[in-house]
PDB file of C-alpha atoms and ligand atoms in Angstrom:
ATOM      1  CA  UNK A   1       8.889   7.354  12.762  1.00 93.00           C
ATOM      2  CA  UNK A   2      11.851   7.810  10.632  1.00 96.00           C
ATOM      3  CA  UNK A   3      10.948   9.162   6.979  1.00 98.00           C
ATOM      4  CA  UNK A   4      13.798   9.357   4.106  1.00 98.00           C
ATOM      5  CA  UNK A   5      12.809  12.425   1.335  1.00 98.00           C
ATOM      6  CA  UNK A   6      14.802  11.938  -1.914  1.00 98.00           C
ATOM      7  CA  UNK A   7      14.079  14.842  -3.992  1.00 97.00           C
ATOM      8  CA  UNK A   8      16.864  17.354  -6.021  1.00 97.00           C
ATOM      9  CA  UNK A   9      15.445  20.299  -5.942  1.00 96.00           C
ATOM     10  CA  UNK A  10      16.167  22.330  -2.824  1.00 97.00           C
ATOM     11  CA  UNK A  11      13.400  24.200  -2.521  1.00 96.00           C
ATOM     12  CA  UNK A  12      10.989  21.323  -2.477  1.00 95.00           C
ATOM     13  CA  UNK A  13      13.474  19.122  -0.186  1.00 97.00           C
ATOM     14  CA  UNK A  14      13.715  22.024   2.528  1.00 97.00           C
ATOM     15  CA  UNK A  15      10.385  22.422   2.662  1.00 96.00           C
ATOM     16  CA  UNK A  16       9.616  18.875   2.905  1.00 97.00           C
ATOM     17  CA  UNK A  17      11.937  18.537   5.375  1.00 97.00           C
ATOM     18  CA  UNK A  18      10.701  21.349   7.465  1.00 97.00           C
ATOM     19  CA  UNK A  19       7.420  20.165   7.417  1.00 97.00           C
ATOM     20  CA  UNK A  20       8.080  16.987   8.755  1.00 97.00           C
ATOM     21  CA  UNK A  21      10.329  17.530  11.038  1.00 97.00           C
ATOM     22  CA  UNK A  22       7.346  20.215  12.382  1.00 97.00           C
ATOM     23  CA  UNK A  23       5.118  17.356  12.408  1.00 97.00           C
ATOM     24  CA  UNK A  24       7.130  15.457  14.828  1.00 96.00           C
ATOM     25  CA  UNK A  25       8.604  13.168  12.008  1.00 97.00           C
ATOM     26  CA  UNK A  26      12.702  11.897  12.266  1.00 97.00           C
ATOM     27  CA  UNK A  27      13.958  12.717   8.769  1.00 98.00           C
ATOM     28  CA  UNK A  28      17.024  12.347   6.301  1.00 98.00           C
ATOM     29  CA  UNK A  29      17.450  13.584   3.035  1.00 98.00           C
ATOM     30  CA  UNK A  30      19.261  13.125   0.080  1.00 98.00           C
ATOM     31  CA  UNK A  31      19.684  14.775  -3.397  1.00 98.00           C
ATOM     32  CA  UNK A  32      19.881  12.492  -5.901  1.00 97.00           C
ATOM     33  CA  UNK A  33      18.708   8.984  -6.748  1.00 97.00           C
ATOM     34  CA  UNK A  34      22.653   7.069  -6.124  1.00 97.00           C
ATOM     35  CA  UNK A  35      22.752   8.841  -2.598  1.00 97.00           C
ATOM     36  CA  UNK A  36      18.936   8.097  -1.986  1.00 97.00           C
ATOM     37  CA  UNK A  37      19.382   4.339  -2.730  1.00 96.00           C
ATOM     38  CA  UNK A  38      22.360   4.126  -0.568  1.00 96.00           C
ATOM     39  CA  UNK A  39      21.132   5.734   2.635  1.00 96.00           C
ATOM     40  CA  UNK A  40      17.641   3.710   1.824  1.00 95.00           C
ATOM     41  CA  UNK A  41      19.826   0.645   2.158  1.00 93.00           C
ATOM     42  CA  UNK A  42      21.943   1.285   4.938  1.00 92.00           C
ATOM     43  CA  UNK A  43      19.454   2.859   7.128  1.00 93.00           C
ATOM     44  CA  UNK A  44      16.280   1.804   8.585  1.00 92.00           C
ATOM     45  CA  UNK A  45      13.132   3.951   7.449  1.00 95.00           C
ATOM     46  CA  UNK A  46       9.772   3.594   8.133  1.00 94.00           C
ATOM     47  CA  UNK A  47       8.880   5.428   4.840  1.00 97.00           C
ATOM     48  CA  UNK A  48      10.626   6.863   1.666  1.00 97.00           C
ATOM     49  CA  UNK A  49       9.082  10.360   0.023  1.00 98.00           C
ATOM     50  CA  UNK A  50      10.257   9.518  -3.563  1.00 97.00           C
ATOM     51  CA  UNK A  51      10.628  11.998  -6.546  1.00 95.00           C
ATOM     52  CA  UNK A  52      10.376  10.665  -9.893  1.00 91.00           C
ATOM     53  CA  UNK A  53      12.631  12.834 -11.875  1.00 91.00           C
ATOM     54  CA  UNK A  54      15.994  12.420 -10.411  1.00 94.00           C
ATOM     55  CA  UNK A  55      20.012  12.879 -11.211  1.00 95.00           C
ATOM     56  CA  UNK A  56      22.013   9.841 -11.092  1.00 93.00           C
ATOM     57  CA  UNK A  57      18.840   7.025 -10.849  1.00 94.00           C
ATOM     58  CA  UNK A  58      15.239   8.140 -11.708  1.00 92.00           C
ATOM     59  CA  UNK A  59      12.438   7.356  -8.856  1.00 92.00           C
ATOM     60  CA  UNK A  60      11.383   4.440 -10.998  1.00 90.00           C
ATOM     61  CA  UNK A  61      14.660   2.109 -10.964  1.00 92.00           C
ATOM     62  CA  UNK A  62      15.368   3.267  -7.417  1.00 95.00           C
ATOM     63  CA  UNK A  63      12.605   1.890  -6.553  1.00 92.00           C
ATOM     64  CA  UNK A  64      13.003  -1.069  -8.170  1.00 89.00           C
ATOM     65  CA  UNK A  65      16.625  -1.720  -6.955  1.00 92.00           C
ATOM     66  CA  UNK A  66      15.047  -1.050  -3.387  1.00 91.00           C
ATOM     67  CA  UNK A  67      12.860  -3.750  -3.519  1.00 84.00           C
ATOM     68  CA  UNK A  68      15.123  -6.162  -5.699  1.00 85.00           C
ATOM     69  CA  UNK A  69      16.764  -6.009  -2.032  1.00 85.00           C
ATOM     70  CA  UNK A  70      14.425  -6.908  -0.073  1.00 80.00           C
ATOM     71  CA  UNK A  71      13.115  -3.386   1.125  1.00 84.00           C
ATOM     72  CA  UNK A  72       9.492  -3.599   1.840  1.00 82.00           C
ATOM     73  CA  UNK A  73       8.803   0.014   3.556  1.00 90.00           C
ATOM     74  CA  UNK A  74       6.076   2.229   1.984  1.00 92.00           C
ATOM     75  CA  UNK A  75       7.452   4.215  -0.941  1.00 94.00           C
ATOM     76  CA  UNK A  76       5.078   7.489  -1.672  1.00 94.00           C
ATOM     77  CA  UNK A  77       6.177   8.953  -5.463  1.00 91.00           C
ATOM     78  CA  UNK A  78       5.994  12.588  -5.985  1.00 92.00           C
ATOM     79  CA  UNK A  79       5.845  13.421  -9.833  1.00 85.00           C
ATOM     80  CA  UNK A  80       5.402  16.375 -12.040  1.00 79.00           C
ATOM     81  CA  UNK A  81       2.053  17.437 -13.234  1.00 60.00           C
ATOM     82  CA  UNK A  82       1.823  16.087 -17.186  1.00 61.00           C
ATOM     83  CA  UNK A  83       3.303  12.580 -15.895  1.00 60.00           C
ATOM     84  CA  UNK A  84       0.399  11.318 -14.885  1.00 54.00           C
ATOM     85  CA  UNK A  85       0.585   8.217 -17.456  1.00 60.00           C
ATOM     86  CA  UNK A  86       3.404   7.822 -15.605  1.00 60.00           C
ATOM     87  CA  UNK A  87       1.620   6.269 -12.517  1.00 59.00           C
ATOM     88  CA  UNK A  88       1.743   2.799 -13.809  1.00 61.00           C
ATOM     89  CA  UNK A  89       4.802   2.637 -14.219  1.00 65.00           C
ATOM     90  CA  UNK A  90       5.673   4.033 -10.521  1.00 63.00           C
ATOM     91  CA  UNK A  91       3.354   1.586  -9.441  1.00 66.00           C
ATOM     92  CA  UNK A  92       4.773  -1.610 -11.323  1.00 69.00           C
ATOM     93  CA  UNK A  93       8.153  -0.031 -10.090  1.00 76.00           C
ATOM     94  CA  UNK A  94       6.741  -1.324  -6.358  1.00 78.00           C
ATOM     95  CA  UNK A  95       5.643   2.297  -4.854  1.00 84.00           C
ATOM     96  CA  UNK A  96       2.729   2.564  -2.624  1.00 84.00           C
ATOM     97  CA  UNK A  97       1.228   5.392  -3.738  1.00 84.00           C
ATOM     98  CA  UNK A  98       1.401   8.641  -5.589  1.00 84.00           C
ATOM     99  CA  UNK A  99       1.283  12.420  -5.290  1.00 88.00           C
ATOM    100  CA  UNK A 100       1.198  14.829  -8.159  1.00 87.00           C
ATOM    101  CA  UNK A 101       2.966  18.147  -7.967  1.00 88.00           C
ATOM    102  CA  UNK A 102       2.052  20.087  -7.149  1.00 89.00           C
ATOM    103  CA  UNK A 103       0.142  19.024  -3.740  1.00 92.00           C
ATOM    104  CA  UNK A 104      -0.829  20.242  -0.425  1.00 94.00           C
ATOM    105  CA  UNK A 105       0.936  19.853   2.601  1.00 93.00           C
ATOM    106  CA  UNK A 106      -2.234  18.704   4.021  1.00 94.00           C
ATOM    107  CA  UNK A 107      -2.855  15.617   1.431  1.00 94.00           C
ATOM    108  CA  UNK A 108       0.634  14.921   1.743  1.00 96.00           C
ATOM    109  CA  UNK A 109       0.923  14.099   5.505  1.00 96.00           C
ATOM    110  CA  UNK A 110      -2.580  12.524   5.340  1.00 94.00           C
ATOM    111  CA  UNK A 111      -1.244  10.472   2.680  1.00 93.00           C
ATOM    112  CA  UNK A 112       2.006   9.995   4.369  1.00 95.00           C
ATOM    113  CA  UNK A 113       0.034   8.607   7.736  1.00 93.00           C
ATOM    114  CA  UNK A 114      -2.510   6.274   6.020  1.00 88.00           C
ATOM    115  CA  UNK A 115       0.582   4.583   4.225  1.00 90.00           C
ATOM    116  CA  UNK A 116       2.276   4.088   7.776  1.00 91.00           C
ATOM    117  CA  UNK A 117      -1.013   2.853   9.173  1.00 85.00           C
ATOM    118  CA  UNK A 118      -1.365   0.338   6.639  1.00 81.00           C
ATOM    119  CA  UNK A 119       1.941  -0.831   6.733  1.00 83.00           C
ATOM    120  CA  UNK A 120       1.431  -1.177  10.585  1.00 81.00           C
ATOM    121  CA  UNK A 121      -1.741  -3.229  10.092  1.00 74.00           C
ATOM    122  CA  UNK A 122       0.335  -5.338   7.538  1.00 71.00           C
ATOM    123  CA  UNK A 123       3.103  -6.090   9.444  1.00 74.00           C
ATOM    124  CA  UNK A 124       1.045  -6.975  12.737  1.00 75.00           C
ATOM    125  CA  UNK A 125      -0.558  -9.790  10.755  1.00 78.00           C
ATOM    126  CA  UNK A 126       0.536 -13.321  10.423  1.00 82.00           C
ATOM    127  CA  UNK A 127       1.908 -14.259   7.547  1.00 86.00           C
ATOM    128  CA  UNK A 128      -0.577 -17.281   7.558  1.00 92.00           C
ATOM    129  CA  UNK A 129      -4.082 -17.350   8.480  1.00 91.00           C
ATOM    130  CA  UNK A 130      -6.764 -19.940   8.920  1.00 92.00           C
ATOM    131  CA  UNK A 131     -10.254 -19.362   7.872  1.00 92.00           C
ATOM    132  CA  UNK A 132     -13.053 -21.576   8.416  1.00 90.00           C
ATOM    133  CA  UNK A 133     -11.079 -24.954   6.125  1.00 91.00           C
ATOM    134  CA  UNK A 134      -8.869 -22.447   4.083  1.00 94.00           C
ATOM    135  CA  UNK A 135      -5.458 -21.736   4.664  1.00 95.00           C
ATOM    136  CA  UNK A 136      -4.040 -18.618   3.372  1.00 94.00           C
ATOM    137  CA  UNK A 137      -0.547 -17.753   3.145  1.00 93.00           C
ATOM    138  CA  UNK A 138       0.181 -14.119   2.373  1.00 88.00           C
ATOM    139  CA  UNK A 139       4.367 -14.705   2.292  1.00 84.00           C
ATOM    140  CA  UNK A 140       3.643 -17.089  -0.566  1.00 87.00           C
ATOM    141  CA  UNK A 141       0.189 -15.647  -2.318  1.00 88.00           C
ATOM    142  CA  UNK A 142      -1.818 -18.315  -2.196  1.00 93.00           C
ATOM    143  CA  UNK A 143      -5.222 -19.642  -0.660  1.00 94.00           C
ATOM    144  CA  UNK A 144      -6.006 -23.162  -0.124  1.00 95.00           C
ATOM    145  CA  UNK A 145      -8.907 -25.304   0.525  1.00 93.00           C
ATOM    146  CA  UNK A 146      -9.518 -28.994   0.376  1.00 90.00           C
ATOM    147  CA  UNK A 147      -6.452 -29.925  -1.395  1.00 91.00           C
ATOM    148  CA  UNK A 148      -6.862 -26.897  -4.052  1.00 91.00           C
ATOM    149  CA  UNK A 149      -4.464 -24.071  -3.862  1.00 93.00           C
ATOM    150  CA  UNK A 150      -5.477 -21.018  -5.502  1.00 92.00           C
ATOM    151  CA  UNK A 151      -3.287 -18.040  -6.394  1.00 90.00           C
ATOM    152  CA  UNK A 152      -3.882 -14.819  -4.898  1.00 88.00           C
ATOM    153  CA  UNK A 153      -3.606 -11.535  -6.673  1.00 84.00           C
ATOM    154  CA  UNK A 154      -1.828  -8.461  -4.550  1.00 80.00           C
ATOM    155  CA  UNK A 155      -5.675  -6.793  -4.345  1.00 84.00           C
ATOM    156  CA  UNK A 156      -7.438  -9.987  -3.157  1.00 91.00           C
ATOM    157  CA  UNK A 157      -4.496 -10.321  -0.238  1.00 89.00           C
ATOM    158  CA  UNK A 158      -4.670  -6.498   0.354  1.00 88.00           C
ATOM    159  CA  UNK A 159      -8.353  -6.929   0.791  1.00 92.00           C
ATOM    160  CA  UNK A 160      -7.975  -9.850   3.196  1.00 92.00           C
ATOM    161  CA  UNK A 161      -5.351  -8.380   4.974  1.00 88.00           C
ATOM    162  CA  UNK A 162      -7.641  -5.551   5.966  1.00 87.00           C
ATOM    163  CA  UNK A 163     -10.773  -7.792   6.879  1.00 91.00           C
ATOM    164  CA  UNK A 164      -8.590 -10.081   8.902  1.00 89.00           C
ATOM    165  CA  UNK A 165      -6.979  -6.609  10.824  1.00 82.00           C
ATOM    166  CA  UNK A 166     -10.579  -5.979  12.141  1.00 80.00           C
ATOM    167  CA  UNK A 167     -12.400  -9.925  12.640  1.00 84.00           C
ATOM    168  CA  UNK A 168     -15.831  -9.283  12.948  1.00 89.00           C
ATOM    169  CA  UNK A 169     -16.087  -5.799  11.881  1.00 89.00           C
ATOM    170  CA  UNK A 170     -17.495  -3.898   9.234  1.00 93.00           C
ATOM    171  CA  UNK A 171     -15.332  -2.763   6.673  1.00 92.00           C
ATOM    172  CA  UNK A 172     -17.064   0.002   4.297  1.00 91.00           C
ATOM    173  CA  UNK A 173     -16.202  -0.181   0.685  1.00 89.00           C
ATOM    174  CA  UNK A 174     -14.253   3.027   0.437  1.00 82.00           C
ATOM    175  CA  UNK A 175     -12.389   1.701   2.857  1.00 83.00           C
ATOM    176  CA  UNK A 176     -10.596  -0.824   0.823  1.00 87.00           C
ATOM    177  CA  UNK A 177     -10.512   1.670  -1.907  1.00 81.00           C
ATOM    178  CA  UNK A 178      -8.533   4.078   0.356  1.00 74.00           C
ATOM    179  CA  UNK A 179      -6.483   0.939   2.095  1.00 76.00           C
ATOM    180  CA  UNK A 180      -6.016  -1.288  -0.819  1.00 81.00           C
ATOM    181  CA  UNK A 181      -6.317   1.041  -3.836  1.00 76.00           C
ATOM    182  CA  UNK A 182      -4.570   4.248  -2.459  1.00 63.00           C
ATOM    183  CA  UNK A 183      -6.062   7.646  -1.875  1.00 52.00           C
ATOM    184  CA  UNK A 184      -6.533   8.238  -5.510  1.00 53.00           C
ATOM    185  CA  UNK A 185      -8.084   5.200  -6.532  1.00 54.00           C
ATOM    186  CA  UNK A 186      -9.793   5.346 -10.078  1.00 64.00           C
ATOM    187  CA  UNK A 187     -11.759   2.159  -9.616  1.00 68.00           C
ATOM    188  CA  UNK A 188     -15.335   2.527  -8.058  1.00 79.00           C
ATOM    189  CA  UNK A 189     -16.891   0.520  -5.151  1.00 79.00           C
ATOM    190  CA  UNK A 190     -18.392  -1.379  -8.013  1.00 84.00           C
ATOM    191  CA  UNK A 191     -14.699  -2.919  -8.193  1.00 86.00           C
ATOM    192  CA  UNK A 192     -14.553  -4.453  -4.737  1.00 90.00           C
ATOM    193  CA  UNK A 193     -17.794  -6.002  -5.021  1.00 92.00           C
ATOM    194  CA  UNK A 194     -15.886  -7.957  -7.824  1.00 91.00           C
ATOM    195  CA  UNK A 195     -13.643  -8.876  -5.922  1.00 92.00           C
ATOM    196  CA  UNK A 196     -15.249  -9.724  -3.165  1.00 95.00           C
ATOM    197  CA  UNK A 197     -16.891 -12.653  -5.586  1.00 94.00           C
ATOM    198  CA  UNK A 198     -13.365 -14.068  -6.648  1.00 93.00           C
ATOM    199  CA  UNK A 199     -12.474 -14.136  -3.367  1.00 95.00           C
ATOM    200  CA  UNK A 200     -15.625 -15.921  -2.201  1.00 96.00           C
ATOM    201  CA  UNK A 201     -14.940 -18.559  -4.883  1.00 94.00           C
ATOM    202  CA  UNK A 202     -11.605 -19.122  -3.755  1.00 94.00           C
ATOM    203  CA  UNK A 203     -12.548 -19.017   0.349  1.00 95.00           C
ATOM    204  CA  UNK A 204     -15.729 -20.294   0.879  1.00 95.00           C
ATOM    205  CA  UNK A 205     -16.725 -23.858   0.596  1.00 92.00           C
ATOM    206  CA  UNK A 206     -20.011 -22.729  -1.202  1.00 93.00           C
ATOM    207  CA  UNK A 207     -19.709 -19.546  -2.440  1.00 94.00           C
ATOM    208  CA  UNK A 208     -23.458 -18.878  -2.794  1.00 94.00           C
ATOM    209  CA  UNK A 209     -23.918 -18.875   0.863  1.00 96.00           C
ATOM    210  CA  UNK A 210     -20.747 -17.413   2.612  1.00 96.00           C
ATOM    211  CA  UNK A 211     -20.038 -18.363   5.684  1.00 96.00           C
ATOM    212  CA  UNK A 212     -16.786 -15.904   6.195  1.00 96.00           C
ATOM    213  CA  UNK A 213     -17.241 -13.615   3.925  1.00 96.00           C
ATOM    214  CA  UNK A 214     -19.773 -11.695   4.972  1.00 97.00           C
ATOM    215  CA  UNK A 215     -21.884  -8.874   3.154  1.00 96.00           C
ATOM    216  CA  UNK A 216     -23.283  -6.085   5.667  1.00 96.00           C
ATOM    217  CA  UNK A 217     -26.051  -4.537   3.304  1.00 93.00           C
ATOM    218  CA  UNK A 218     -25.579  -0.687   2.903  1.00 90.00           C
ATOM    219  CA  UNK A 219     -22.594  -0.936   4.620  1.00 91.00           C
ATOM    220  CA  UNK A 220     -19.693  -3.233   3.032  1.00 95.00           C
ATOM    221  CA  UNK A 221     -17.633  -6.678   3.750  1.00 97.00           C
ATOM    222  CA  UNK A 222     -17.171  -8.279   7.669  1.00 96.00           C
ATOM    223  CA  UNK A 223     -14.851 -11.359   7.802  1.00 96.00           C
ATOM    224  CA  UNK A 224     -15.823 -13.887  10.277  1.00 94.00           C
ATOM    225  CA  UNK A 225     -13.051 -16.204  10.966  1.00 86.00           C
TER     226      UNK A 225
HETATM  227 CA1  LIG B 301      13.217  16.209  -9.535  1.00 92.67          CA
END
């Protein structure tokens, strides 16, 4: 796995880089956001360590610019304590998930592997599945079922996405918090169980009685194709 760490400060960036490297990681660095974009660009990563607060292009339009061209590996944001507010924006900006400084080693490379495992799991999909009489398409965001096409939000796909990685299995509810959310979700399990319901409207032919989407009491969601 190839990771790209764009972070000024040297300190941080050597150890970073150390740590991966220990951890069996390939990695490349750079020191400021024009550099970081560049290499991003040019080179194929499998995941980008991204500081916030950088010279030449913050975090926040580097990621942008990143994904204006078409870049669609896992970006993890490191910030500052105090710029926590600033984690909607980092997240509209198209990052994956976020770290506050500073942070453990430890929750850093767990964080670091549960992004790569989800974008494994994402990637290994097709980009359209059938269900029962609905067609979803996740290139295009949208769900459709006896001539109605329904729009569906990032969450909802993320959420189908991880049913459809495991057909037939149980998937707990802090599961999709962890998968879907990120590691430091706010919302409670209350939250999928919402959305579980939109997506039932959407899916099932009577939403009542699903036939696919599939409650496992005590235990979470099952999707049976
Ligand atoms: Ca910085």
């Amino acid at each position: 796995m190839r990771l790209l760490i764009i972070e000024d400060e040297l300190p941080m960036r050597s150890a970073l880089v150390e740590t991966l490297i220990a951890e069996g990681y390939r990695v490349r660095s750079a020191a400021d956001g024009i550099a970081g974009l560049e290499l991003a660009c040019s080179e194929a990563f499998d995941l980008i360590l991204l500081d916030v607060m950088l010279p030449g292009l913050d975090g926040y339009a580097l990621c942008r610019a990143l994904r204006q061209r078409g870049r669609r590996m896992p970006v993890l944001m490191l910030t500052a304590k105090g710029q926590v507010d600033d984690r909607v924006d980092g997240l509209d900006s198209g990052a994956d998930d976020y770290l506050i400084k500073p942070f453990s080693l430890k929750e850093l490379l767990a964080r670091i592997r549960a992004l790569l495992r989800r974008h494994e799991h994402a990637q290994a999909l097709p980009e359209v599945l059938e269900i029962g009489s609905a067609r979803i398409d996740f290139r295009r965001g949208t769900i459709s079922r006896d001539g109605e096409e329904h729009v569906l939000s990032d969450k909802e796909a993320g959420i189908l996405r991880l049913l459809a990685t495991t057909p037939g299995e149980t998937v707990a509810r802090e599961q999709f918090l962890d998968v879907v959310w990120g590691y430091n979700a706010f919302p409670s399990t209350r939250t999928v169980d919402n959305f579980i319901v939109s997506l039932r409207a959407k899916l099932e032919a009577a939403p009542a009685t699903p036939r696919h989407l599939i409650t496992v009491r005590g235990a979470g969601y099952r999707l049976d194709p």
